[in-house]
Amino acid sequence: MTGCQKLVELGRRQFLRSGAAAAAGVAAATAVSSTPAKAAVSAARVSYPANRLANLKDLTVNEPLQIAYPDSDSPGVLIKLGTRVPGGAGPDGDLVAYSTLCPHKGFPLAYDGRDRTLSCPGHFSRFDTEKEGQQIWGHATQNLPMFRLAVDAAGDITAVGTDELIYGRTRNVLQG
């Protein structure tokens, strides 16, 4: 083995050892901190008062229904997507509701039924309604607030909370 080849082999071994040690350290840190972090996230959620939004009979697949939650200063949209999605409510797991205020600057969002996204005309942020409002493009720095829903036996759809900060509010509590 030439001198240069020995250095390459030594470098490769050291890289692999360092990488394995770093991965083990990250795994240990995650295991230690994952439970408190989840508890902090859960504690940060605020329970808004439950508000009836609509009835299942009021909805058509892939056609948004304009709503307001938790109050009239917070516009939103209720959508029956037609396919079960993460976070979806109702008997088919396909009901979702979101704030329609872009979390970046508060521009009103528009629903695009072709790709099931909510889009911002201001800075072009886009949010996936099939993936709990996950941001897929643009300037926003957080996902879209998703309103948590409950559906009763009569088909009444009620919003019971939200999972992100609604634009324009310093915290997710109602000011009385």
PDB file of N, CA, C and O in Angstrom, residues 73-113:
ATOM      1  N   ASP A  73     -63.273  36.759  13.437  1.00  0.00           N
ATOM      2  CA  ASP A  73     -62.040  37.370  12.941  1.00  0.00           C
ATOM      3  C   ASP A  73     -61.039  36.347  12.405  1.00  0.00           C
ATOM      4  O   ASP A  73     -59.913  36.695  12.079  1.00  0.00           O
ATOM      5  N   SER A  74     -61.442  35.102  12.343  1.00  0.00           N
ATOM      6  CA  SER A  74     -60.545  34.035  11.910  1.00  0.00           C
ATOM      7  C   SER A  74     -61.203  33.204  10.810  1.00  0.00           C
ATOM      8  O   SER A  74     -61.815  32.174  11.078  1.00  0.00           O
ATOM      9  N   PRO A  75     -61.073  33.656   9.541  1.00  0.00           N
ATOM     10  CA  PRO A  75     -61.697  32.917   8.447  1.00  0.00           C
ATOM     11  C   PRO A  75     -61.017  31.569   8.218  1.00  0.00           C
ATOM     12  O   PRO A  75     -59.830  31.404   8.482  1.00  0.00           O
ATOM     13  N   GLY A  76     -61.805  30.643   7.727  1.00  0.00           N
ATOM     14  CA  GLY A  76     -61.279  29.314   7.447  1.00  0.00           C
ATOM     15  C   GLY A  76     -62.068  28.631   6.367  1.00  0.00           C
ATOM     16  O   GLY A  76     -62.985  29.211   5.773  1.00  0.00           O
ATOM     17  N   VAL A  77     -61.716  27.389   6.139  1.00  0.00           N
ATOM     18  CA  VAL A  77     -62.383  26.596   5.127  1.00  0.00           C
ATOM     19  C   VAL A  77     -62.546  25.175   5.637  1.00  0.00           C
ATOM     20  O   VAL A  77     -61.657  24.640   6.310  1.00  0.00           O
ATOM     21  N   LEU A  78     -63.695  24.579   5.334  1.00  0.00           N
ATOM     22  CA  LEU A  78     -64.001  23.195   5.671  1.00  0.00           C
ATOM     23  C   LEU A  78     -64.113  22.446   4.349  1.00  0.00           C
ATOM     24  O   LEU A  78     -64.820  22.896   3.447  1.00  0.00           O
ATOM     25  N   ILE A  79     -63.388  21.313   4.236  1.00  0.00           N
ATOM     26  CA  ILE A  79     -63.351  20.586   2.966  1.00  0.00           C
ATOM     27  C   ILE A  79     -63.565  19.096   3.210  1.00  0.00           C
ATOM     28  O   ILE A  79     -62.926  18.505   4.082  1.00  0.00           O
ATOM     29  N   LYS A  80     -64.441  18.494   2.398  1.00  0.00           N
ATOM     30  CA  LYS A  80     -64.575  17.039   2.358  1.00  0.00           C
ATOM     31  C   LYS A  80     -63.731  16.593   1.169  1.00  0.00           C
ATOM     32  O   LYS A  80     -64.078  16.843   0.023  1.00  0.00           O
ATOM     33  N   LEU A  81     -62.595  15.959   1.458  1.00  0.00           N
ATOM     34  CA  LEU A  81     -61.632  15.626   0.405  1.00  0.00           C
ATOM     35  C   LEU A  81     -62.022  14.397  -0.415  1.00  0.00           C
ATOM     36  O   LEU A  81     -61.597  14.240  -1.551  1.00  0.00           O
ATOM     37  N   GLY A  82     -62.792  13.488   0.178  1.00  0.00           N
ATOM     38  CA  GLY A  82     -63.199  12.289  -0.563  1.00  0.00           C
ATOM     39  C   GLY A  82     -62.276  11.101  -0.373  1.00  0.00           C
ATOM     40  O   GLY A  82     -62.583  10.008  -0.829  1.00  0.00           O
ATOM     41  N   THR A  83     -61.139  11.300   0.280  1.00  0.00           N
ATOM     42  CA  THR A  83     -60.225  10.208   0.612  1.00  0.00           C
ATOM     43  C   THR A  83     -59.716  10.407   2.024  1.00  0.00           C
ATOM     44  O   THR A  83     -59.499  11.540   2.464  1.00  0.00           O
ATOM     45  N   ARG A  84     -59.528   9.317   2.741  1.00  0.00           N
ATOM     46  CA  ARG A  84     -59.033   9.367   4.120  1.00  0.00           C
ATOM     47  C   ARG A  84     -57.646  10.014   4.133  1.00  0.00           C
ATOM     48  O   ARG A  84     -56.798   9.702   3.308  1.00  0.00           O
ATOM     49  N   VAL A  85     -57.440  10.946   5.075  1.00  0.00           N
ATOM     50  CA  VAL A  85     -56.161  11.654   5.189  1.00  0.00           C
ATOM     51  C   VAL A  85     -55.735  11.732   6.654  1.00  0.00           C
ATOM     52  O   VAL A  85     -56.573  11.636   7.551  1.00  0.00           O
ATOM     53  N   PRO A  86     -54.436  11.922   6.924  1.00  0.00           N
ATOM     54  CA  PRO A  86     -53.985  12.117   8.310  1.00  0.00           C
ATOM     55  C   PRO A  86     -54.690  13.321   8.927  1.00  0.00           C
ATOM     56  O   PRO A  86     -54.783  14.372   8.301  1.00  0.00           O
ATOM     57  N   GLY A  87     -55.203  13.151  10.123  1.00  0.00           N
ATOM     58  CA  GLY A  87     -55.898  14.236  10.811  1.00  0.00           C
ATOM     59  C   GLY A  87     -57.323  14.449  10.355  1.00  0.00           C
ATOM     60  O   GLY A  87     -58.014  15.320  10.883  1.00  0.00           O
ATOM     61  N   GLY A  88     -57.769  13.667   9.368  1.00  0.00           N
ATOM     62  CA  GLY A  88     -59.133  13.816   8.858  1.00  0.00           C
ATOM     63  C   GLY A  88     -60.159  13.332   9.866  1.00  0.00           C
ATOM     64  O   GLY A  88     -59.911  12.422  10.645  1.00  0.00           O
ATOM     65  N   ALA A  89     -61.336  13.936   9.832  1.00  0.00           N
ATOM     66  CA  ALA A  89     -62.410  13.585  10.763  1.00  0.00           C
ATOM     67  C   ALA A  89     -63.592  13.009   9.982  1.00  0.00           C
ATOM     68  O   ALA A  89     -63.582  12.966   8.755  1.00  0.00           O
ATOM     69  N   GLY A  90     -64.590  12.589  10.736  1.00  0.00           N
ATOM     70  CA  GLY A  90     -65.815  12.082  10.137  1.00  0.00           C
ATOM     71  C   GLY A  90     -65.752  10.601   9.862  1.00  0.00           C
ATOM     72  O   GLY A  90     -64.707   9.966  10.036  1.00  0.00           O
ATOM     73  N   PRO A  91     -66.870  10.041   9.412  1.00  0.00           N
ATOM     74  CA  PRO A  91     -66.936   8.598   9.191  1.00  0.00           C
ATOM     75  C   PRO A  91     -65.949   8.098   8.137  1.00  0.00           C
ATOM     76  O   PRO A  91     -65.506   6.957   8.200  1.00  0.00           O
ATOM     77  N   ASP A  92     -65.597   8.949   7.181  1.00  0.00           N
ATOM     78  CA  ASP A  92     -64.662   8.556   6.123  1.00  0.00           C
ATOM     79  C   ASP A  92     -63.241   9.068   6.372  1.00  0.00           C
ATOM     80  O   ASP A  92     -62.350   8.841   5.550  1.00  0.00           O
ATOM     81  N   GLY A  93     -63.032   9.807   7.453  1.00  0.00           N
ATOM     82  CA  GLY A  93     -61.701  10.347   7.761  1.00  0.00           C
ATOM     83  C   GLY A  93     -61.214  11.326   6.710  1.00  0.00           C
ATOM     84  O   GLY A  93     -60.006  11.494   6.524  1.00  0.00           O
ATOM     85  N   ASP A  94     -62.151  12.003   6.030  1.00  0.00           N
ATOM     86  CA  ASP A  94     -61.773  12.885   4.922  1.00  0.00           C
ATOM     87  C   ASP A  94     -62.159  14.345   5.125  1.00  0.00           C
ATOM     88  O   ASP A  94     -62.021  15.157   4.218  1.00  0.00           O
ATOM     89  N   LEU A  95     -62.622  14.692   6.326  1.00  0.00           N
ATOM     90  CA  LEU A  95     -63.003  16.082   6.597  1.00  0.00           C
ATOM     91  C   LEU A  95     -61.824  16.831   7.212  1.00  0.00           C
ATOM     92  O   LEU A  95     -61.222  16.370   8.190  1.00  0.00           O
ATOM     93  N   VAL A  96     -61.498  17.981   6.639  1.00  0.00           N
ATOM     94  CA  VAL A  96     -60.419  18.813   7.161  1.00  0.00           C
ATOM     95  C   VAL A  96     -60.889  20.263   7.188  1.00  0.00           C
ATOM     96  O   VAL A  96     -61.767  20.657   6.417  1.00  0.00           O
ATOM     97  N   ALA A  97     -60.314  21.047   8.080  1.00  0.00           N
ATOM     98  CA  ALA A  97     -60.612  22.475   8.151  1.00  0.00           C
ATOM     99  C   ALA A  97     -59.325  23.215   8.490  1.00  0.00           C
ATOM    100  O   ALA A  97     -58.522  22.746   9.300  1.00  0.00           O
ATOM    101  N   TYR A  98     -59.144  24.360   7.851  1.00  0.00           N
ATOM    102  CA  TYR A  98     -57.923  25.143   8.018  1.00  0.00           C
ATOM    103  C   TYR A  98     -58.237  26.626   8.123  1.00  0.00           C
ATOM    104  O   TYR A  98     -59.226  27.107   7.564  1.00  0.00           O
ATOM    105  N   SER A  99     -57.343  27.335   8.768  1.00  0.00           N
ATOM    106  CA  SER A  99     -57.369  28.789   8.716  1.00  0.00           C
ATOM    107  C   SER A  99     -57.038  29.180   7.279  1.00  0.00           C
ATOM    108  O   SER A  99     -56.217  28.534   6.629  1.00  0.00           O
ATOM    109  N   THR A 100     -57.660  30.237   6.794  1.00  0.00           N
ATOM    110  CA  THR A 100     -57.316  30.719   5.456  1.00  0.00           C
ATOM    111  C   THR A 100     -56.549  32.039   5.522  1.00  0.00           C
ATOM    112  O   THR A 100     -56.559  32.824   4.594  1.00  0.00           O
ATOM    113  N   LEU A 101     -55.874  32.244   6.647  1.00  0.00           N
ATOM    114  CA  LEU A 101     -54.949  33.362   6.782  1.00  0.00           C
ATOM    115  C   LEU A 101     -53.540  32.793   6.674  1.00  0.00           C
ATOM    116  O   LEU A 101     -53.137  31.974   7.498  1.00  0.00           O
ATOM    117  N   CYS A 102     -52.798  33.217   5.654  1.00  0.00           N
ATOM    118  CA  CYS A 102     -51.447  32.702   5.484  1.00  0.00           C
ATOM    119  C   CYS A 102     -50.618  33.014   6.732  1.00  0.00           C
ATOM    120  O   CYS A 102     -50.601  34.146   7.206  1.00  0.00           O
ATOM    121  N   PRO A 103     -49.932  32.008   7.289  1.00  0.00           N
ATOM    122  CA  PRO A 103     -49.140  32.245   8.489  1.00  0.00           C
ATOM    123  C   PRO A 103     -47.930  33.151   8.267  1.00  0.00           C
ATOM    124  O   PRO A 103     -47.329  33.610   9.225  1.00  0.00           O
ATOM    125  N   HIS A 104     -47.613  33.469   7.010  1.00  0.00           N
ATOM    126  CA  HIS A 104     -46.475  34.339   6.736  1.00  0.00           C
ATOM    127  C   HIS A 104     -46.833  35.810   6.947  1.00  0.00           C
ATOM    128  O   HIS A 104     -46.205  36.490   7.749  1.00  0.00           O
ATOM    129  N   LYS A 105     -47.854  36.300   6.237  1.00  0.00           N
ATOM    130  CA  LYS A 105     -48.235  37.718   6.331  1.00  0.00           C
ATOM    131  C   LYS A 105     -49.743  37.925   6.439  1.00  0.00           C
ATOM    132  O   LYS A 105     -50.212  39.055   6.375  1.00  0.00           O
ATOM    133  N   GLY A 106     -50.522  36.850   6.546  1.00  0.00           N
ATOM    134  CA  GLY A 106     -51.960  36.983   6.735  1.00  0.00           C
ATOM    135  C   GLY A 106     -52.779  37.173   5.474  1.00  0.00           C
ATOM    136  O   GLY A 106     -53.965  37.472   5.550  1.00  0.00           O
ATOM    137  N   PHE A 107     -52.170  36.997   4.301  1.00  0.00           N
ATOM    138  CA  PHE A 107     -52.935  37.099   3.065  1.00  0.00           C
ATOM    139  C   PHE A 107     -54.015  36.012   3.041  1.00  0.00           C
ATOM    140  O   PHE A 107     -53.805  34.913   3.563  1.00  0.00           O
ATOM    141  N   PRO A 108     -55.160  36.283   2.397  1.00  0.00           N
ATOM    142  CA  PRO A 108     -56.207  35.257   2.310  1.00  0.00           C
ATOM    143  C   PRO A 108     -55.802  34.152   1.332  1.00  0.00           C
ATOM    144  O   PRO A 108     -55.336  34.431   0.230  1.00  0.00           O
ATOM    145  N   LEU A 109     -55.978  32.915   1.751  1.00  0.00           N
ATOM    146  CA  LEU A 109     -55.601  31.770   0.933  1.00  0.00           C
ATOM    147  C   LEU A 109     -56.752  31.340   0.038  1.00  0.00           C
ATOM    148  O   LEU A 109     -57.926  31.496   0.392  1.00  0.00           O
ATOM    149  N   ALA A 110     -56.409  30.752  -1.101  1.00  0.00           N
ATOM    150  CA  ALA A 110     -57.405  30.241  -2.038  1.00  0.00           C
ATOM    151  C   ALA A 110     -57.201  28.740  -2.212  1.00  0.00           C
ATOM    152  O   ALA A 110     -56.059  28.268  -2.302  1.00  0.00           O
ATOM    153  N   TYR A 111     -58.302  27.998  -2.285  1.00  0.00           N
ATOM    154  CA  TYR A 111     -58.245  26.546  -2.442  1.00  0.00           C
ATOM    155  C   TYR A 111     -58.162  26.192  -3.919  1.00  0.00           C
ATOM    156  O   TYR A 111     -58.880  26.738  -4.747  1.00  0.00           O
ATOM    157  N   ASP A 112     -57.260  25.268  -4.239  1.00  0.00           N
ATOM    158  CA  ASP A 112     -57.123  24.741  -5.599  1.00  0.00           C
ATOM    159  C   ASP A 112     -57.486  23.268  -5.548  1.00  0.00           C
ATOM    160  O   ASP A 112     -56.725  22.448  -5.031  1.00  0.00           O
ATOM    161  N   GLY A 113     -58.660  22.923  -6.070  1.00  0.00           N
ATOM    162  CA  GLY A 113     -59.162  21.550  -6.028  1.00  0.00           C
ATOM    163  C   GLY A 113     -58.379  20.584  -6.899  1.00  0.00           C
ATOM    164  O   GLY A 113     -58.460  19.376  -6.701  1.00  0.00           O
TER     165      GLY A 113
END
